[in-house]
Amino acid sequence: MKEKKRQRYIVIAIGLLLAFTAIIFQLVNLQIVRGKEFAQKSKRRIISEREIIAPRGNIVDRNGLPIAVNRTAHNVKLAATDLKAPEYNEMILKLINVFEEYNNGSYEKNLENYLTFDPIEFGPALESEEALEKWKSEMVIKEKDIEKLKTPEDVFRYFREEKFSIDEKYTDEEAYKIMTVRYDMLIKYSPSSPVLIAKDVSMETVAQLEERHFEFPGIIIDSVPQRRYIDATSVAHVLGYIGVINQEEYERLKEEGYKLNDMLGKTGIELSAEKDLRGINGQKRVEVDTKGRLTRELSSNPAVPGNDIVLTIDSRLQKVAMESLERNINRINALAEEDPKRYQGNAEAGSVVAIDVRNGEVLVMASYPTYDPNVFLSNSKEAQKARMDLNDPNNTARPLINRAIQGVYAPGSVFKPITAIAGIESGKISKGRDYITCRGRHNIGGWNFECLLYRNYRGSHGRLDLARAMGTSCNIYFHELGVDTGIDIIDKWSKYFGLGERTGIELQWEAAGTRANKETKRELRNEEWRPADTAQVAIGQFDNLFTPLQLANYTSTLANGGKRYSPHIIKEVRKHDGSIVRQANIEYEELPLSEGTMEYINESLKAVISENYGTAYGYFNELPEGITVAGKTGTAETGTGTSNALFIAYAPAENPEIAVAVVIEKGVWGSNAIPVAVDIFKEYFGTNTNILPEDSITTDKVRFTR
């Protein structure tokens, strides 16, 4: 019995010894024999912090109709792997073949900025010798290698043979394709942050990469919000567009959390409201394997969408304005066949701005020609060509310019109400004693001036009061009144009405324009002021140059009796849940006008429309009964042989709501700009109801995939 117990203990002891020996052996194997291997593998299992891209805030018009929203896009990223160079290059070429077959050949090609293929040349980013040498020094493996990089062909061979070890079995074209991806990996690589290879790829591309994922180690497909513009051509200059951050922007904004490959506003509201529109990215802490694939999720912080921007723009009025601009420019050009002496058929651009005279809200801000901002969101060949055409320096129409705030124009006769106000306020004229005689021509300070009636028909207007002078747009009347009033008083009132001054609208690159006065003449010509200069200023010529927005705000101030509002285009800012962050501050300055002045001016501007001698008589007959209009035509000489056409107006004249300013470059006569205002008023008063199309904002949720 004792012997059996002893044998049993021996067996147990031997078993324990064997188990202990096995444990020791395994520990030795893990920590000593294969310790280095497992240590490397454990390092390759990376804890990665991946960003969840926050949706950009929506942009809607005053009625909530969507203009800029988000959709779900799929980006392809490449994480670090343990593949050797030959396998890596082979995988990359297969990846590019997928892009070419299923994604219209679109993927990131930053190398093209530095080295092109067919022909092999240095790219546009290396135009200066300094930039070229700096880039070469950054690309070499060893400093002495820089001597090998004398020509573009040298750089190509160096990249192929030494930098990226691309096998000879590949053609030069295939090698270059591989280089484009390897180059991005080189300049953007981070162990915890995969490199963006292609953005917004097609669903066919996603399907291929998912189905063949075993062929593409390290490939990650992220679902991210992508900007989408809805029927935005008419409002493109207000809206603007977004694009990938450039180096200069990155250096300026990196302290604010911006990163390479981030999207940000480039122009328009997308730029000026960038801080509101940009959301706060979320984060996921995940564990990835040696091939960059997700193994498990550790924690996450959700993304916070950006704020929504509600514009003051009325999309329906905006569309009507843009269509009318285009139609009337084409109509003016067609007149060249009927009257080649007066029309050269070279009108190609224009702008119209409409303002609510009761609060300064900009209802319309149209600039023609326009563009589709969606072309800045795509890398398709069609989009690239469209961008090239838009930026073509030979394109005299300059479609990317927002003429409403960047174009400056001589106002011509639409300036005459300023001259009249200056004359009234200085006591030179008043109701009942405002007669001046037009004899067709006169001499001021040694300069001969002619009335258009004299120039065209050798006639004259005779004795005129202000209403008839405004209605017929008699230059002689306003020459005489202007010289009698004096340039200093005219300039004072011009400034009061905001002409030649930036309005402060919430858009970048607003031009200030120029007011013609003594100081401006000294700066531009180093000459003293003469009476003949005042005569020219009084009819809106000489150095007067104003933006359409300034002209519209000036017209609004005429309409509302002298309240110069600060025009604004952002009505309010809302959080993604609809709660209001802030609303526009309604600010205005009450001009120091005498009692009765604006009623007097209003009567003269109504005569332009309602009296049979008025230059805009008969144009507004289709408006609803009871809607009267006040306005002024302007024909401004440009020095190019073809005058610009201008028109300002407001309605209803007795209780104004809306003011409009129209400019058509090389439109020949001011009357040619009137139909654009007619179309806007017809839409505003005839079909403007509270019944809106059933458009609504739909946004895609951000999803996170491997």
XYZ file of C-alpha atoms in Angstrom:
706
model
C 0.000 0.000 0.000
C 2.799 2.393 0.917
C 4.658 1.389 -2.251
C 1.644 2.310 -4.356
C 1.377 5.701 -2.689
C 5.049 6.356 -3.252
C 4.764 5.439 -6.952
C 1.752 7.708 -7.250
C 3.732 10.653 -5.800
C 6.600 9.911 -8.140
C 4.227 9.988 -11.128
C 2.709 13.260 -9.924
C 6.159 14.730 -9.356
C 7.335 13.629 -12.799
C 4.156 15.129 -14.320
C 4.704 18.409 -12.539
C 8.351 18.416 -13.590
C 7.427 17.797 -17.214
C 4.773 20.519 -17.126
C 7.196 22.942 -15.515
C 9.863 21.994 -18.078
C 7.372 22.594 -20.904
C 6.509 26.014 -19.490
C 10.176 26.884 -19.145
C 10.818 25.682 -22.686
C 7.934 27.732 -24.058
C 9.074 30.828 -22.176
C 12.593 30.384 -23.521
C 11.185 29.868 -27.002
C 8.960 32.933 -26.774
C 11.376 35.278 -25.065
C 14.788 34.137 -26.262
C 14.612 31.913 -29.329
C 11.731 33.788 -31.074
C 11.649 36.825 -28.829
C 12.842 39.221 -31.529
C 10.286 37.905 -34.020
C 7.348 38.263 -31.634
C 8.534 41.656 -30.432
C 8.502 42.879 -34.029
C 5.038 41.412 -34.574
C 3.707 43.033 -31.450
C 5.060 46.360 -32.633
C 3.297 45.858 -35.945
C -0.001 45.459 -34.147
C -0.517 49.190 -33.925
C -2.961 51.082 -31.801
C -4.242 53.552 -34.383
C -6.249 56.712 -33.853
C -8.401 57.241 -36.893
C -10.347 60.410 -37.500
C -14.070 60.424 -38.087
C -14.485 63.334 -40.494
C -17.155 65.766 -39.330
C -19.830 66.692 -41.871
C -19.510 70.259 -43.092
C -22.429 72.514 -42.228
C -25.181 72.910 -44.817
C -25.815 76.139 -46.700
C -29.445 76.979 -47.457
C -31.288 79.957 -48.895
C -33.625 82.223 -46.916
C -36.518 79.772 -47.427
C -34.533 76.719 -46.326
C -33.910 75.408 -49.831
C -30.615 73.468 -49.819
C -27.666 74.752 -51.828
C -24.701 72.930 -50.258
C -25.159 69.629 -48.423
C -23.205 66.418 -47.844
C -23.337 62.902 -49.206
C -21.371 59.803 -48.301
C -18.177 59.261 -50.263
C -15.609 56.473 -50.077
C -11.911 57.218 -49.761
C -9.181 54.660 -50.314
C -6.203 54.779 -47.949
C -3.038 52.732 -47.738
C -1.538 51.720 -44.398
C 1.992 50.498 -43.773
C 2.511 46.759 -44.365
C 5.355 44.291 -44.051
C 5.466 43.686 -47.816
C 8.842 43.773 -49.526
C 9.427 46.308 -52.321
C 8.684 43.892 -55.239
C 5.384 42.760 -53.682
C 4.534 46.304 -52.707
C 5.068 47.668 -56.208
C 3.086 44.835 -57.760
C 0.187 45.456 -55.401
C 0.215 49.203 -56.119
C 0.099 48.665 -59.882
C -2.864 46.309 -59.501
C -4.538 48.968 -57.355
C -3.991 51.611 -60.031
C -5.393 49.252 -62.666
C -8.573 49.034 -60.584
C -8.745 52.843 -60.438
C -8.263 53.106 -64.194
C -10.886 50.506 -65.016
C -13.550 51.368 -62.449
C -12.790 54.932 -61.269
C -12.135 56.794 -64.523
C -8.400 56.791 -63.782
C -8.870 59.109 -60.823
C -6.505 58.837 -57.846
C -4.042 61.104 -56.028
C -1.174 62.150 -58.293
C 0.797 64.750 -56.365
C 3.981 63.700 -58.131
C 2.660 65.345 -61.311
C 3.301 68.721 -59.673
C 7.010 67.886 -59.544
C 7.706 65.318 -62.260
C 5.518 64.593 -65.277
C 5.485 61.677 -67.702
C 5.129 61.764 -71.496
C 7.121 63.879 -71.734
C 9.315 63.401 -68.674
C 9.738 66.954 -67.382
C 9.820 68.890 -64.126
C 6.314 69.885 -63.031
C 4.728 73.311 -62.463
C 5.717 73.390 -58.775
C 9.393 73.491 -59.797
C 9.388 76.505 -62.085
C 12.040 78.336 -60.071
C 15.592 77.083 -59.684
C 15.352 77.528 -55.924
C 12.252 75.313 -55.685
C 13.877 72.686 -57.892
C 17.047 72.456 -55.818
C 15.093 72.356 -52.559
C 12.924 69.513 -53.838
C 15.924 67.545 -55.080
C 17.639 67.842 -51.705
C 14.519 66.493 -49.997
C 14.254 63.531 -52.365
C 17.802 62.133 -52.250
C 18.712 59.201 -50.021
C 22.256 60.438 -49.533
C 23.439 64.007 -49.970
C 25.979 62.997 -52.593
C 23.127 61.566 -54.705
C 22.001 65.073 -55.632
C 24.697 65.087 -58.337
C 22.776 62.307 -60.061
C 19.676 64.499 -60.503
C 20.636 66.942 -63.232
C 17.765 66.324 -65.651
C 14.145 65.144 -65.323
C 15.232 61.838 -66.863
C 17.882 61.532 -64.154
C 15.249 62.021 -61.455
C 12.990 59.453 -63.102
C 15.757 56.838 -63.180
C 16.789 57.643 -59.606
C 13.220 57.218 -58.362
C 12.780 54.017 -60.308
C 16.065 52.295 -59.511
C 17.162 53.607 -56.120
C 14.293 55.352 -54.365
C 11.521 52.843 -54.992
C 13.367 49.785 -56.396
C 10.912 49.252 -59.256
C 11.650 46.071 -61.226
C 12.823 46.217 -64.847
C 9.879 44.055 -65.911
C 7.654 47.148 -65.690
C 7.461 49.653 -68.536
C 8.412 53.268 -67.852
C 4.728 54.202 -67.877
C 3.898 51.484 -65.336
C 6.887 52.516 -63.247
C 5.676 56.123 -63.206
C 2.216 55.039 -62.039
C 3.807 53.108 -59.188
C 5.928 56.158 -58.364
C 2.854 58.371 -57.969
C 1.556 56.250 -55.093
C 4.959 55.561 -53.599
C 5.699 59.301 -53.687
C 2.550 60.080 -51.671
C 3.506 57.365 -49.197
C 6.923 58.954 -48.940
C 5.814 62.499 -48.193
C 2.693 61.733 -46.132
C 3.558 58.504 -44.318
C 2.695 58.097 -40.644
C 2.676 54.739 -38.807
C -0.702 55.496 -37.249
C -2.279 57.406 -40.137
C -2.869 55.689 -43.484
C -2.149 57.730 -46.614
C -5.019 58.895 -48.820
C -4.642 57.252 -52.239
C -7.964 58.083 -53.886
C -10.977 60.055 -52.741
C -14.659 59.725 -53.585
C -14.173 56.538 -55.575
C -16.980 54.832 -57.445
C -19.038 52.044 -55.875
C -17.605 49.705 -58.525
C -14.139 50.498 -57.184
C -15.278 49.820 -53.622
C -16.802 46.496 -54.680
C -13.595 45.406 -56.430
C -11.397 46.269 -53.465
C -13.739 44.561 -51.023
C -14.069 41.392 -53.095
C -10.326 41.160 -53.730
C -9.163 42.457 -50.354
C -6.662 39.608 -50.027
C -4.822 41.071 -53.037
C -4.522 44.506 -51.436
C -2.942 44.290 -47.974
C -2.966 47.622 -46.156
C -5.897 49.034 -48.114
C -8.556 50.766 -46.003
C -11.882 52.096 -47.277
C -13.303 54.957 -45.217
C -16.801 56.360 -45.603
C -16.643 60.138 -45.258
C -18.954 63.101 -45.865
C -18.470 64.669 -49.297
C -19.673 68.142 -50.308
C -22.460 68.337 -52.865
C -23.862 71.487 -54.476
C -27.501 71.470 -55.572
C -28.491 73.480 -58.645
C -25.875 76.001 -57.550
C -24.759 77.524 -60.863
C -26.852 80.663 -60.413
C -25.467 81.277 -56.910
C -21.912 80.001 -57.499
C -20.124 83.272 -56.735
C -21.942 83.701 -53.427
C -21.593 80.058 -52.457
C -17.966 79.536 -53.531
C -16.431 76.079 -53.276
C -14.101 73.965 -51.146
C -10.812 72.292 -51.981
C -7.846 70.491 -50.481
C -5.723 72.658 -48.211
C -2.542 73.897 -49.898
C 0.845 74.314 -48.291
C 0.441 78.032 -47.590
C -2.980 77.497 -46.012
C -1.688 74.565 -43.987
C 1.193 76.592 -42.527
C -1.254 79.332 -41.565
C -3.941 77.054 -40.131
C -2.164 74.035 -38.685
C -2.263 75.559 -35.199
C -6.054 75.551 -35.512
C -6.078 71.798 -36.059
C -6.012 71.653 -39.852
C -4.097 68.780 -41.403
C -2.756 67.890 -44.817
C -5.553 66.589 -47.064
C -8.193 68.552 -45.101
C -10.867 70.298 -47.150
C -11.618 73.958 -46.557
C -13.423 76.878 -48.174
C -11.622 78.547 -51.054
C -14.061 81.285 -52.101
C -17.481 82.711 -51.309
C -19.439 81.771 -48.194
C -17.530 78.484 -48.050
C -14.448 80.592 -47.279
C -15.859 83.471 -45.247
C -17.944 81.169 -43.018
C -15.261 78.462 -42.790
C -15.075 78.574 -38.995
C -18.798 77.999 -38.676
C -19.109 75.419 -41.427
C -16.171 73.313 -40.293
C -17.188 70.672 -37.778
C -15.121 68.968 -35.096
C -13.710 65.646 -36.194
C -14.277 62.624 -34.007
C -11.800 59.832 -33.264
C -11.759 56.068 -33.049
C -9.011 54.228 -31.253
C -8.620 50.936 -33.058
C -6.163 48.090 -33.238
C -4.896 47.154 -36.672
C -2.904 44.164 -37.813
C 0.259 44.016 -39.880
C -1.767 44.624 -43.024
C -3.458 47.704 -41.664
C -6.792 45.960 -41.232
C -9.063 46.652 -38.273
C -8.859 43.955 -35.593
C -10.875 45.602 -32.846
C -12.330 48.931 -31.810
C -11.127 50.283 -28.490
C -13.014 53.569 -28.023
C -14.538 56.429 -29.983
C -15.574 60.078 -29.810
C -18.279 61.012 -32.345
C -17.793 63.827 -34.856
C -19.665 67.097 -34.323
C -21.171 68.456 -37.567
C -20.448 72.042 -38.574
C -23.025 74.808 -38.231
C -25.545 75.454 -40.987
C -25.581 78.817 -42.760
C -28.897 80.404 -43.736
C -28.371 82.931 -46.522
C -30.499 85.991 -47.216
C -30.516 84.955 -50.883
C -33.845 83.971 -52.450
C -32.943 81.072 -54.766
C -35.903 81.691 -57.059
C -35.100 85.371 -57.551
C -31.426 84.493 -57.955
C -32.178 82.012 -60.727
C -34.479 84.463 -62.500
C -31.780 87.152 -62.313
C -29.074 84.899 -63.752
C -31.273 83.611 -66.572
C -32.354 87.165 -67.401
C -28.763 88.417 -67.472
C -27.758 85.697 -69.909
C -30.849 86.131 -72.086
C -30.504 89.907 -72.320
C -26.772 89.795 -73.007
C -27.537 87.453 -75.915
C -30.314 89.805 -77.043
C -27.955 92.798 -77.017
C -25.385 90.916 -79.065
C -28.035 89.887 -81.585
C -28.761 93.594 -82.196
C -25.342 93.889 -83.837
C -26.824 92.370 -86.997
C -29.627 94.946 -87.086
C -27.617 98.022 -86.056
C -23.863 97.407 -86.489
C -23.078 101.107 -86.081
C -24.258 101.142 -82.469
C -23.844 97.490 -81.438
C -20.598 95.570 -81.715
C -21.940 92.300 -80.308
C -19.241 92.169 -77.626
C -21.384 92.157 -74.474
C -20.375 89.101 -72.459
C -20.739 89.836 -68.747
C -22.856 91.531 -66.141
C -24.139 91.598 -62.607
C -27.342 92.253 -60.696
C -27.908 92.816 -56.979
C -31.265 93.087 -55.219
C -31.663 94.235 -51.602
C -34.557 94.297 -49.159
C -34.698 98.036 -48.443
C -36.199 97.413 -44.985
C -33.250 95.560 -43.471
C -30.297 95.375 -45.881
C -30.721 91.669 -46.697
C -29.248 90.788 -50.069
C -31.944 88.890 -51.978
C -29.999 88.524 -55.221
C -26.300 88.650 -55.991
C -25.744 87.380 -59.502
C -22.589 87.544 -61.592
C -22.502 86.402 -65.217
C -20.864 84.357 -66.652
C -20.992 81.778 -63.916
C -19.756 78.230 -63.319
C -20.724 74.965 -61.652
C -18.943 74.755 -58.268
C -19.236 70.949 -58.419
C -16.290 70.887 -60.858
C -14.030 71.754 -57.911
C -15.163 68.645 -56.040
C -14.189 66.082 -58.656
C -10.941 64.832 -60.150
C -12.585 63.438 -63.275
C -11.052 64.423 -66.609
C -14.153 66.460 -67.429
C -13.870 68.380 -64.147
C -10.159 68.981 -64.638
C -10.800 70.392 -68.108
C -13.598 72.586 -66.771
C -11.256 73.982 -64.117
C -8.601 74.692 -66.736
C -11.134 76.564 -68.877
C -12.311 78.615 -65.885
C -8.736 79.612 -65.052
C -7.697 80.246 -68.653
C -6.045 83.715 -68.684
C -7.281 84.199 -72.259
C -10.892 83.922 -71.116
C -11.812 87.626 -71.096
C -15.185 86.895 -69.467
C -13.348 85.824 -66.250
C -16.167 83.609 -64.956
C -14.597 83.125 -61.514
C -14.806 86.854 -60.715
C -17.750 87.885 -58.543
C -18.577 91.063 -60.413
C -21.155 92.077 -57.823
C -18.423 92.872 -55.299
C -15.181 92.747 -57.329
C -16.210 94.542 -60.501
C -16.022 98.356 -60.436
C -17.908 100.452 -62.976
C -18.471 104.079 -63.830
C -22.101 104.656 -62.768
C -23.044 107.004 -65.575
C -26.441 108.634 -65.149
C -27.526 106.422 -62.237
C -25.306 108.798 -60.225
C -27.499 111.813 -61.044
C -29.730 111.415 -57.939
C -26.597 112.094 -55.836
C -25.975 115.322 -57.737
C -29.620 116.280 -57.243
C -29.501 115.551 -53.503
C -26.283 117.578 -53.154
C -27.967 120.468 -55.004
C -31.084 120.303 -52.833
C -29.207 120.035 -49.552
C -26.910 122.935 -50.464
C -29.883 125.114 -51.412
C -29.056 125.348 -55.119
C -32.458 123.999 -56.107
C -35.753 123.318 -54.382
C -39.193 122.272 -55.470
C -40.671 125.011 -57.657
C -37.306 126.700 -58.264
C -35.375 123.940 -59.905
C -35.404 125.068 -63.536
C -32.300 124.948 -65.716
C -32.263 125.474 -69.473
C -30.682 122.899 -71.794
C -29.574 124.450 -75.095
C -28.038 121.235 -76.384
C -24.444 122.213 -75.737
C -22.410 124.463 -73.464
C -18.866 125.298 -72.413
C -17.571 124.751 -68.877
C -14.065 125.829 -67.974
C -12.966 125.733 -71.603
C -14.491 122.285 -72.270
C -17.418 121.849 -74.676
C -20.178 119.495 -73.485
C -23.149 118.215 -75.462
C -26.501 116.786 -74.508
C -27.236 113.400 -76.099
C -30.279 114.960 -77.720
C -28.004 117.460 -79.435
C -25.404 114.856 -80.347
C -27.962 112.578 -81.967
C -30.557 114.996 -83.336
C -29.048 118.483 -82.968
C -31.847 119.205 -80.505
C -32.166 120.378 -76.902
C -34.450 119.794 -73.924
C -35.142 123.449 -73.269
C -36.245 124.577 -69.814
C -36.355 121.663 -67.361
C -37.311 121.035 -63.774
C -35.687 118.211 -61.816
C -38.367 115.615 -62.602
C -38.124 116.167 -66.360
C -34.315 116.397 -66.221
C -34.161 113.076 -64.372
C -36.726 111.477 -66.652
C -34.970 112.530 -69.861
C -31.514 112.106 -68.256
C -30.395 115.506 -69.534
C -26.642 115.833 -69.056
C -26.646 119.618 -69.475
C -29.023 120.037 -66.510
C -26.799 118.020 -64.193
C -23.574 119.588 -65.516
C -24.919 123.011 -64.567
C -26.313 121.852 -61.229
C -23.132 119.973 -60.352
C -20.778 122.862 -61.101
C -23.026 125.255 -59.186
C -23.081 122.861 -56.190
C -19.356 122.072 -56.191
C -17.365 118.852 -56.059
C -16.835 118.861 -52.305
C -20.563 118.773 -51.561
C -21.232 116.175 -54.256
C -18.440 114.000 -52.885
C -19.750 114.390 -49.329
C -23.164 113.040 -50.321
C -21.668 110.348 -52.494
C -19.777 109.105 -49.437
C -22.888 109.353 -47.237
C -24.608 106.920 -49.592
C -21.694 104.469 -49.317
C -20.291 104.898 -52.827
C -16.579 104.221 -53.163
C -16.562 102.506 -49.741
C -16.527 98.794 -48.892
C -19.895 97.726 -47.536
C -18.464 95.055 -45.221
C -20.481 92.262 -46.834
C -19.544 88.800 -45.479
C -17.557 87.847 -48.569
C -13.846 88.042 -49.324
C -12.142 90.416 -51.746
C -14.769 93.147 -51.876
C -13.479 96.089 -53.914
C -13.730 99.592 -52.475
C -14.110 101.378 -55.779
C -13.207 105.025 -56.320
C -14.953 108.340 -55.751
C -13.964 111.129 -58.074
C -12.776 114.074 -55.984
C -9.832 116.435 -55.610
C -7.777 114.007 -53.580
C -8.296 111.137 -56.021
C -7.278 113.305 -58.966
C -4.078 114.382 -57.224
C -3.241 110.742 -56.449
C -3.997 109.464 -59.948
C -2.857 112.403 -62.096
C -1.069 114.838 -59.810
C -3.301 117.595 -61.177
C -5.508 120.269 -59.669
C -9.282 120.143 -59.894
C -11.138 122.011 -62.658
C -14.809 122.963 -63.142
C -15.006 120.635 -66.153
C -14.074 117.753 -63.851
C -17.068 118.560 -61.654
C -19.310 118.560 -64.725
C -18.175 115.028 -65.587
C -18.560 113.769 -62.022
C -22.093 115.209 -61.856
C -23.212 112.757 -64.557
C -21.326 109.783 -63.095
C -18.182 109.821 -65.220
C -14.518 110.735 -64.614
C -12.943 108.650 -61.800
C -16.202 107.365 -60.315
C -16.006 103.552 -60.089
C -18.451 101.607 -57.934
C -19.428 97.975 -57.426
C -22.945 96.730 -58.268
C -23.416 95.994 -54.550
C -22.644 99.629 -53.701
C -25.067 100.794 -56.386
C -27.799 98.488 -55.043
C -27.259 99.680 -51.472
C -27.280 103.295 -52.638
C -30.577 102.590 -54.421
C -31.944 100.958 -51.271
C -31.037 104.078 -49.298
C -32.845 106.248 -51.853
C -35.865 103.967 -51.525
C -36.224 103.876 -47.744
C -35.839 107.590 -47.200
C -32.189 107.770 -46.149
C -31.417 104.745 -43.987
C -28.158 103.249 -45.227
C -28.216 99.661 -44.012
C -25.144 97.485 -43.806
C -25.918 94.921 -46.510
C -25.534 91.341 -45.369
C -25.844 87.918 -46.980
C -25.891 85.648 -43.910
C -29.311 85.668 -42.257
C -28.472 83.324 -39.393
C -26.227 80.494 -38.222
C -27.757 77.319 -36.829
C -26.435 74.190 -35.163
C -27.045 70.868 -36.874
C -29.985 70.295 -34.516
C -31.696 73.473 -35.736
C -31.002 75.659 -32.699
C -29.877 79.184 -33.532
C -26.260 80.127 -32.869
C -26.652 83.759 -33.917
C -28.655 86.004 -36.200
C -27.558 88.912 -38.339
C -27.379 92.281 -36.641
C -29.497 94.797 -38.530
C -27.419 97.973 -38.603
C -28.019 101.236 -40.399
C -26.979 104.870 -40.479
C -29.579 107.595 -40.753
C -28.327 110.110 -43.310
C -28.577 113.826 -42.361
C -31.159 114.680 -45.016
C -33.516 117.611 -44.819
C -37.224 116.948 -44.543
C -38.810 116.538 -47.950
C -35.586 115.839 -49.855
C -36.231 112.157 -50.432
C -39.876 112.697 -51.401
C -38.641 115.206 -53.963
C -36.078 112.740 -55.326
C -38.632 109.926 -55.305
C -40.956 111.959 -57.531
C -38.179 112.586 -60.051
C -37.221 108.888 -60.148
C -40.849 107.853 -60.657
C -40.931 110.158 -63.678
C -38.204 108.039 -65.310
C -40.657 105.105 -65.340
C -44.136 106.607 -65.439
C -43.866 109.665 -67.702
C -43.857 109.266 -71.464
C -40.631 111.265 -71.686
C -38.890 108.933 -69.216
C -36.018 106.780 -70.450
C -37.632 103.675 -68.867
C -41.214 104.495 -69.801
C -43.446 101.503 -70.614
C -41.131 98.753 -69.413
C -43.022 97.851 -66.248
C -46.567 97.613 -67.567
C -46.809 93.886 -66.788
C -46.411 94.323 -63.043
C -49.494 93.758 -60.882
C -51.869 96.708 -60.697
C -50.838 99.240 -58.084
C -47.138 98.365 -58.147
C -45.267 101.506 -59.202
C -41.540 101.704 -59.824
C -38.923 104.427 -59.405
C -35.576 104.153 -61.140
C -32.799 105.567 -63.282
C -31.020 104.439 -66.433
C -27.308 104.925 -66.979
C -25.035 104.688 -69.994
C -21.411 104.847 -68.890
C -18.524 105.414 -71.261
C -15.703 102.905 -70.791
C -12.998 104.085 -73.171
C -13.269 100.786 -75.064
C -15.663 101.996 -77.737
C -18.739 100.341 -76.196
C -20.556 101.820 -73.209
C -21.774 99.873 -70.204
C -25.507 99.649 -69.525
C -26.767 100.349 -65.999
C -30.144 100.563 -64.338
C -31.238 101.094 -60.734
C -34.807 100.813 -59.467
C -36.977 100.183 -56.428
C -40.602 99.198 -55.867
C -43.302 99.787 -54.850
C -42.334 103.426 -55.222
C -44.771 104.590 -52.502
C -43.804 101.934 -49.953
C -40.558 100.329 -51.167
C -39.593 96.734 -50.392
C -36.930 95.818 -52.933
C -34.120 97.731 -54.673
C -32.226 96.469 -57.735
C -29.023 97.480 -59.514
C -28.108 96.008 -62.911
C -24.823 96.360 -64.802
C -24.220 94.876 -68.265
C -20.674 95.291 -69.516
C -20.646 96.715 -73.061
C -24.438 96.764 -73.005
C -24.402 99.970 -75.135
C -27.445 101.739 -73.609
C -28.825 101.910 -70.095
C -32.229 100.878 -71.411
C -30.764 97.476 -72.300
C -30.354 96.717 -68.588
C -33.990 97.486 -67.717
C -35.469 94.079 -68.728
C -33.361 92.322 -66.090
C -34.939 94.436 -63.338
C -38.355 93.864 -64.901
C -37.908 90.097 -64.656
C -36.878 90.330 -60.993
C -39.827 92.559 -60.074
C -42.240 90.294 -61.952
C -40.992 87.302 -59.978
C -40.990 89.186 -56.681
C -44.463 90.703 -57.017
C -46.138 88.265 -59.364
C -45.194 84.767 -58.216
C -43.432 85.299 -54.912
C -45.575 83.304 -52.451
C -45.022 81.271 -49.326
C -45.580 78.054 -51.257
C -42.152 76.498 -51.640
C -40.957 73.439 -53.547
C -40.777 70.366 -51.353
C -37.007 70.450 -51.171
C -35.394 69.469 -47.923
C -31.937 68.932 -46.590
C -30.898 65.310 -46.484
C -27.574 64.394 -45.001
C -25.749 61.114 -44.879
C -24.460 59.806 -41.596
C -20.741 59.334 -41.328
C -19.880 55.655 -41.333
C -16.571 54.116 -40.406
C -15.404 51.039 -42.268
C -12.171 49.317 -42.763
